[in-house]
XYZ file of C-alpha atoms in Angstrom:
494
model
C 84.925 80.331 114.480
C 82.235 78.794 116.712
C 83.284 78.210 120.347
C 82.635 74.461 120.143
C 84.716 74.167 116.995
C 87.472 76.229 118.612
C 87.506 73.922 121.653
C 87.762 70.787 119.487
C 90.518 72.225 117.304
C 92.470 73.443 120.325
C 92.299 70.106 122.174
C 93.156 68.184 118.994
C 96.120 70.456 118.245
C 97.584 70.197 121.731
C 97.061 66.437 121.935
C 98.583 65.799 118.515
C 101.618 67.895 119.512
C 102.241 65.547 122.456
C 101.643 62.350 120.478
C 103.885 63.488 117.609
C 106.734 64.425 119.930
C 106.363 61.149 121.843
C 106.794 59.227 118.590
C 109.871 61.311 117.736
C 111.421 60.618 121.140
C 110.850 56.865 120.791
C 112.392 56.904 117.309
C 115.451 58.851 118.503
C 116.054 56.613 121.526
C 115.645 53.334 119.593
C 117.837 54.476 116.692
C 120.655 55.736 118.893
C 120.597 53.410 121.895
C 119.657 50.250 120.009
C 117.845 47.239 121.394
C 119.479 47.624 124.787
C 116.920 50.263 125.674
C 113.966 48.112 124.598
C 113.498 46.429 127.956
C 110.104 45.062 128.957
C 109.861 47.480 131.854
C 110.665 50.439 129.614
C 108.113 49.407 126.968
C 105.327 48.867 129.488
C 106.144 52.051 131.361
C 106.380 54.189 128.230
C 103.118 52.772 126.850
C 101.246 53.392 130.079
C 102.725 56.833 130.588
C 102.052 57.706 126.945
C 98.364 56.835 127.283
C 98.060 58.718 130.543
C 99.886 61.693 129.043
C 97.621 61.762 125.988
C 94.475 61.755 128.137
C 95.979 64.339 130.482
C 96.838 66.741 127.671
C 93.419 66.332 126.019
C 91.472 66.902 129.243
C 93.803 69.696 130.269
C 93.224 71.471 126.966
C 89.472 71.390 127.525
C 89.805 72.660 131.097
C 92.150 75.436 129.997
C 89.952 76.901 127.256
C 86.394 76.166 128.381
C 86.139 79.012 130.971
C 87.202 81.565 128.381
C 84.739 80.255 125.808
C 81.754 81.062 128.027
C 81.970 84.806 127.537
C 82.996 84.371 123.893
C 79.923 82.199 123.237
C 77.596 84.672 124.977
C 78.857 87.548 122.828
C 79.569 89.791 125.813
C 82.898 91.444 126.683
C 84.894 89.535 129.296
C 85.060 90.644 132.897
C 88.482 91.554 134.374
C 88.717 88.154 136.082
C 87.932 86.411 132.791
C 90.602 88.449 131.031
C 93.137 87.319 133.606
C 92.024 83.725 133.072
C 92.441 84.092 129.313
C 95.853 85.669 129.830
C 97.011 82.566 131.687
C 96.049 80.253 128.822
C 99.523 79.992 127.283
C 101.187 79.544 130.660
C 98.775 76.759 131.579
C 99.234 75.197 128.146
C 102.975 75.023 128.703
C 102.417 73.398 132.103
C 99.925 70.817 130.807
C 102.235 69.764 127.952
C 105.242 69.607 130.264
C 103.517 67.487 132.927
C 103.533 64.110 131.031
C 107.274 64.379 130.438
C 107.984 65.091 134.088
C 105.955 62.009 134.953
C 107.799 59.961 132.314
C 111.188 61.123 133.574
C 110.201 60.420 137.192
C 109.482 56.789 136.264
C 111.971 55.941 133.499
C 115.078 57.576 134.948
C 115.075 55.447 138.170
C 114.350 52.317 136.098
C 117.468 52.935 133.967
C 119.951 54.051 136.617
C 121.917 50.841 136.150
C 121.700 50.823 132.349
C 124.830 51.493 130.265
C 125.976 55.087 130.298
C 125.160 55.487 126.617
C 121.572 54.336 127.131
C 121.135 56.547 130.169
C 122.512 59.658 128.460
C 120.453 59.079 125.305
C 117.295 58.455 127.317
C 117.581 61.476 129.592
C 118.583 63.773 126.732
C 115.684 62.525 124.621
C 113.257 63.153 127.484
C 114.553 66.697 127.796
C 114.117 67.117 124.061
C 110.559 65.733 124.323
C 109.582 68.197 127.039
C 110.873 71.253 125.186
C 109.650 70.032 121.794
C 106.124 69.333 123.066
C 105.815 72.826 124.501
C 107.057 74.382 121.252
C 104.925 72.129 119.045
C 101.882 72.808 121.214
C 102.291 76.524 120.633
C 102.839 75.879 116.915
C 99.674 73.766 116.545
C 97.400 76.045 118.621
C 98.784 79.468 117.727
C 96.178 80.300 115.109
C 93.366 78.464 116.885
C 93.704 80.715 119.925
C 93.579 83.972 117.982
C 89.767 84.355 117.892
C 89.694 83.941 121.668
C 92.436 86.497 122.255
C 90.859 88.841 119.701
C 87.616 88.740 121.695
C 89.282 90.638 124.522
C 88.664 94.383 123.942
C 91.811 96.168 122.854
C 91.356 98.838 125.531
C 90.889 96.322 128.359
C 93.638 95.827 130.897
C 95.544 92.627 130.285
C 99.069 91.355 130.922
C 101.698 92.153 128.353
C 102.870 89.145 126.353
C 106.549 88.541 125.579
C 107.712 90.832 122.815
C 109.628 89.997 119.677
C 113.031 90.370 121.324
C 112.059 88.194 124.291
C 110.685 85.476 122.019
C 113.876 85.356 120.000
C 115.980 85.159 123.156
C 113.851 82.318 124.541
C 114.137 80.446 121.243
C 117.905 80.866 121.278
C 118.105 79.757 124.910
C 116.050 76.564 124.430
C 117.302 75.533 121.007
C 120.893 76.723 120.851
C 122.255 77.700 124.246
C 121.082 74.677 126.256
C 122.090 71.966 123.730
C 125.361 73.741 123.016
C 126.093 74.083 126.718
C 125.343 70.388 127.256
C 127.725 69.412 124.446
C 130.447 71.634 125.902
C 129.942 70.182 129.409
C 130.153 66.588 128.175
C 133.358 67.262 126.256
C 134.901 69.070 129.200
C 133.926 66.354 131.673
C 135.588 63.649 129.594
C 138.708 65.687 128.828
C 139.170 66.505 132.531
C 138.252 63.001 133.716
C 135.455 64.520 135.820
C 132.686 61.933 136.268
C 133.620 60.544 132.857
C 136.886 58.907 131.845
C 138.563 59.338 128.502
C 137.090 56.103 127.188
C 133.489 57.008 128.016
C 131.331 56.871 124.844
C 129.722 60.283 124.582
C 129.558 60.463 120.789
C 125.953 59.277 120.657
C 124.987 61.794 123.305
C 126.615 64.537 121.276
C 124.710 63.399 118.199
C 121.439 63.446 120.143
C 122.113 66.933 121.443
C 122.965 68.132 117.944
C 119.731 66.629 116.616
C 117.820 68.282 119.427
C 119.292 71.646 118.459
C 118.435 71.156 114.763
C 114.955 69.616 115.046
C 113.800 71.657 118.011
C 115.344 74.809 116.575
C 113.363 74.447 113.366
C 110.137 73.923 115.270
C 110.726 76.829 117.609
C 111.735 79.073 114.744
C 108.426 78.283 113.024
C 106.492 79.165 116.168
C 108.284 82.469 116.695
C 108.295 83.453 113.027
C 104.568 82.716 112.665
C 103.761 84.712 115.795
C 105.529 87.683 114.204
C 104.943 87.306 110.460
C 101.230 86.419 110.556
C 100.044 89.629 112.247
C 102.482 91.699 110.185
C 101.162 90.119 106.977
C 97.608 90.887 108.083
C 98.511 94.518 108.725
C 100.275 94.750 105.349
C 97.266 93.245 103.528
C 94.897 95.562 105.375
C 97.049 98.567 104.491
C 96.889 97.536 100.834
C 93.084 97.463 101.086
C 93.027 100.884 102.730
C 95.263 102.210 99.975
C 92.593 101.048 97.513
C 89.963 103.039 99.414
C 88.483 100.243 101.558
C 88.230 102.224 104.783
C 85.907 99.697 106.417
C 88.829 97.289 106.856
C 89.879 96.409 110.396
C 92.015 93.617 111.819
C 91.609 91.467 114.907
C 93.836 92.384 117.840
C 94.991 89.037 119.193
C 98.562 89.950 120.137
C 99.255 91.417 123.559
C 102.835 92.474 122.802
C 104.126 95.425 120.797
C 102.673 93.658 117.738
C 99.274 94.053 119.358
C 99.926 97.762 119.749
C 100.638 97.841 116.019
C 97.308 96.101 115.322
C 95.463 98.507 117.622
C 97.243 101.474 116.071
C 96.213 100.356 112.597
C 92.555 100.133 113.611
C 92.725 103.586 115.181
C 94.390 104.967 112.074
C 91.647 103.546 109.845
C 88.987 104.952 112.175
C 90.641 108.355 111.840
C 90.740 108.000 108.065
C 87.054 107.084 108.023
C 86.238 110.164 110.091
C 88.359 112.355 107.848
C 86.704 110.820 104.785
C 83.276 111.475 106.276
C 84.155 115.107 106.966
C 85.625 115.426 103.503
C 82.432 113.980 102.059
C 80.369 116.519 103.991
C 82.704 119.281 102.827
C 82.418 117.941 99.283
C 78.637 118.031 99.428
C 78.927 121.616 100.568
C 81.440 122.889 98.049
C 81.549 120.133 95.395
C 83.627 116.960 95.306
C 86.276 118.232 92.893
C 86.704 121.484 94.793
C 86.960 119.587 98.072
C 89.516 117.135 96.672
C 91.755 119.801 95.233
C 91.385 122.028 98.307
C 92.602 119.155 100.493
C 95.440 118.340 98.115
C 96.552 121.975 98.022
C 96.080 122.367 101.791
C 93.686 125.275 101.385
C 92.333 126.654 104.654
C 88.672 127.693 105.027
C 89.430 129.881 108.052
C 89.105 133.061 106.030
C 91.069 135.598 104.040
C 90.598 138.335 101.478
C 91.073 137.355 97.865
C 89.944 138.133 94.351
C 87.078 135.953 93.145
C 84.326 135.882 90.558
C 80.693 135.577 91.659
C 77.814 134.114 89.673
C 74.251 134.665 90.903
C 71.328 132.892 89.264
C 67.700 133.481 90.134
C 64.499 131.972 88.799
C 61.840 134.333 87.478
C 58.159 133.637 88.042
C 58.679 130.935 90.649
C 55.600 132.137 92.532
C 53.444 131.696 89.447
C 55.047 128.287 88.869
C 53.902 127.175 92.314
C 50.356 128.416 91.645
C 49.764 126.455 88.437
C 51.680 123.247 89.290
C 51.462 120.620 91.983
C 54.120 120.828 94.755
C 55.857 117.656 93.600
C 56.032 119.041 90.069
C 57.576 122.273 91.358
C 60.098 120.250 93.383
C 61.037 118.224 90.295
C 61.606 121.380 88.242
C 63.715 122.934 91.002
C 65.774 119.757 91.335
C 66.396 119.707 87.592
C 67.313 123.400 87.725
C 69.817 122.995 90.566
C 71.246 119.807 89.028
C 72.166 121.714 85.876
C 73.629 124.590 87.902
C 75.712 122.311 90.160
C 77.153 120.317 87.263
C 78.127 123.453 85.340
C 79.763 125.060 88.374
C 81.576 121.883 89.426
C 82.936 121.416 85.917
C 84.864 124.677 86.249
C 85.937 124.130 89.897
C 83.527 126.608 91.409
C 81.726 126.563 94.749
C 77.958 126.547 95.140
C 78.054 128.713 98.208
C 74.325 128.996 98.852
C 70.952 127.776 97.704
C 68.403 130.444 98.532
C 64.963 129.140 97.698
C 64.907 129.452 93.918
C 68.316 131.139 93.616
C 71.933 130.018 93.849
C 75.222 131.795 94.546
C 78.376 130.352 92.994
C 81.913 131.485 93.742
C 85.023 130.894 91.637
C 88.388 131.265 93.361
C 87.420 130.277 96.916
C 88.068 128.144 98.845
C 90.056 126.699 95.944
C 92.326 129.118 94.148
C 92.080 128.779 90.389
C 94.052 130.458 87.633
C 91.267 132.579 86.055
C 88.174 132.777 88.246
C 86.486 135.480 86.129
C 86.890 133.448 82.936
C 85.500 130.355 84.670
C 82.462 132.247 85.966
C 81.733 133.846 82.578
C 82.066 130.513 80.767
C 79.713 128.915 83.299
C 77.158 131.686 82.781
C 77.194 131.181 79.028
C 76.778 127.420 79.409
C 73.891 127.815 81.864
C 72.105 130.237 79.524
C 71.948 127.411 76.982
C 71.279 124.450 79.282
C 68.481 126.092 81.279
C 66.462 126.773 78.135
C 65.406 123.120 78.311
C 63.418 123.765 81.505
C 59.969 125.379 81.730
C 61.351 128.237 83.827
C 62.636 131.740 83.313
C 65.796 132.986 84.985
C 68.372 135.694 85.286
C 72.149 135.300 85.630
C 74.558 137.939 86.881
C 78.353 137.744 87.018
C 80.733 140.077 88.822
C 84.327 139.934 90.089
C 86.513 141.629 92.642
C 87.961 141.331 96.148
C 85.851 139.642 98.841
C 86.305 138.118 102.272
C 86.047 134.345 101.898
C 85.870 132.248 105.038
C 83.855 131.192 108.036
C 81.148 133.544 109.261
C 78.970 132.896 112.306
C 79.043 132.005 115.981
C 81.913 130.130 117.600
C 80.061 126.804 117.550
C 78.265 127.254 114.215
C 80.121 128.548 111.165
C 79.096 128.938 107.567
C 81.610 129.240 104.789
C 80.634 132.202 102.629
C 81.913 135.228 100.737
C 81.229 138.849 101.676
C 81.885 141.828 99.442
C 80.552 144.162 96.791
C 80.877 141.631 93.902
C 78.241 139.463 95.614
C 75.739 142.322 95.746
C 76.568 143.417 92.203
C 76.048 139.888 90.813
C 72.636 139.647 92.525
C 71.537 143.014 91.072
C 72.749 141.990 87.608
C 70.737 138.762 87.869
C 67.609 140.813 88.524
C 68.333 143.055 85.560
C 69.168 140.116 83.285
C 65.523 139.028 83.371
C 64.779 142.075 81.172
C 67.179 140.910 78.439
C 66.543 138.271 75.837
C 69.696 136.339 76.685
C 69.001 136.471 80.457
C 72.719 136.916 81.220
C 74.582 140.038 82.297
C 78.091 140.574 83.587
C 79.889 143.600 84.948
C 82.805 145.428 83.416
C 84.910 144.310 86.384
C 84.379 140.649 85.438
C 85.250 141.315 81.801
C 88.383 143.216 82.811
C 89.670 140.234 84.808
C 88.843 137.606 82.178
C 91.340 136.360 79.642
C 91.246 137.463 75.998
C 89.619 134.224 74.821
C 86.676 134.606 77.165
C 86.302 138.346 76.549
C 85.783 137.581 72.864
C 82.502 135.838 73.778
C 81.001 138.990 75.319
C 79.712 142.269 73.891
C 79.113 145.598 75.680
C 75.545 146.813 76.226
C 76.159 150.217 77.751
C 75.632 151.016 81.393
C 72.946 150.386 83.972
C 72.153 152.003 87.290
C 71.772 149.056 89.635
C 69.563 149.277 92.687
C 71.423 150.433 95.777
C 74.466 151.729 93.885
C 75.456 155.324 93.250
C 77.508 154.772 90.102
C 76.503 153.257 86.807
C 77.788 149.753 86.025
C 79.174 148.709 82.666
C 77.234 145.689 81.501
C 78.023 142.971 78.950
C 76.021 140.160 77.367
C 77.134 137.029 75.509
C 78.177 138.051 72.009
C 76.241 135.169 70.478
C 72.999 136.718 71.684
C 71.829 140.022 70.182
C 69.458 141.756 72.539
C 67.148 143.914 70.494
C 64.811 144.635 73.353
C 67.175 146.187 75.829
C 65.154 148.399 78.092
C 66.315 151.373 80.068
C 67.084 150.313 83.564
C 66.469 152.875 86.190
C 66.301 151.249 89.567
């Protein structure tokens, strides 16, 4: 809302609250006291005071809000003195709406001292009703208009605490129930005890007026208090529904300075925390894959590190140096992107982790950080799928799969960790990937991986003897996909 528009709406709301209540007071007095109250002096006085009161409330509204609108219009945060000025807005509003009724009472009460008791009681009670009703109606008509101004005060700035929910309810009860009820009880007691009033004194009309005050004013005050509580709570509830749908950019204005304001501030801080957690989860998901990240969070998996059984898939491009010699750099980059896209999709589909991209090679882990039921079967199935999908690219490759116990967790300095896996299966998978380039199917797996796979997956693999892998002292049992018959197996002696 623009500051000028806010000023106009605020002044109009406060002025209309006074004019409306003035009309109600006149209607109550005339209907209960009859023509005896319609004296020339009363009419002239009430008209003059009404006009003066209307102008006073309108000008007072402008003077109350204008200082606070200066910093709101400039777009800067308010200074401490300006915050204190804004904090006094409601108190000054109550004073400016109360002032015309004090002036009216100061003039009309002396003019009607000699009027009949009924007229005097009705008049004074109606004036009391007008004062309280104008204050309540003023708050009712300006409550929502003032919210942008109050919301402009930073939530972490020092400001006075507004009356809380309990205090507001007590004040409403005091003004709308306790005071009229006490007045009714006093009038009845005075007449029954012949104190100031005799038994024949007509107090019925006064009792009716007081009852009407309690009903009409109580409804108005209840609306003010209920709106001051329900509106911010509804906003928080609606915002929570949006957050539940994934809209983490949702925030709410903090315009309450009571415990409701602390709820609004707490909601904004909660959403900020959720956004930060979502950002970290997104980064984690880019590192390990979105599905792995989601399930790891759901299952409360910890990346701190432990020893566990996993399956490792290593894939390496063959002839990448030659590829770079005969193709332009952007063409090489496009081929590599297509290559890694296929690898990532295949690994993610079976809940694996792309642990590292190493130039033209990739290391995938199944079983960490997310525990899965059959990591070896998942790795072997991924290897078979990649052997088919990668044939579409103008590249050669080798895929090796191994399984066994590894350390899976954070490795590195205290302020810079990398989640990785360390163990013999990693080395064995890399050696098998090198050897696989000598086989037609370009895929090899170790006997350890086959031993840990389920029967369904083992049926897709066939033994191809043993190989002495570089850096190892014992021969490794090797297997190839059963759908590929390798007729050109060469002796491997590394």
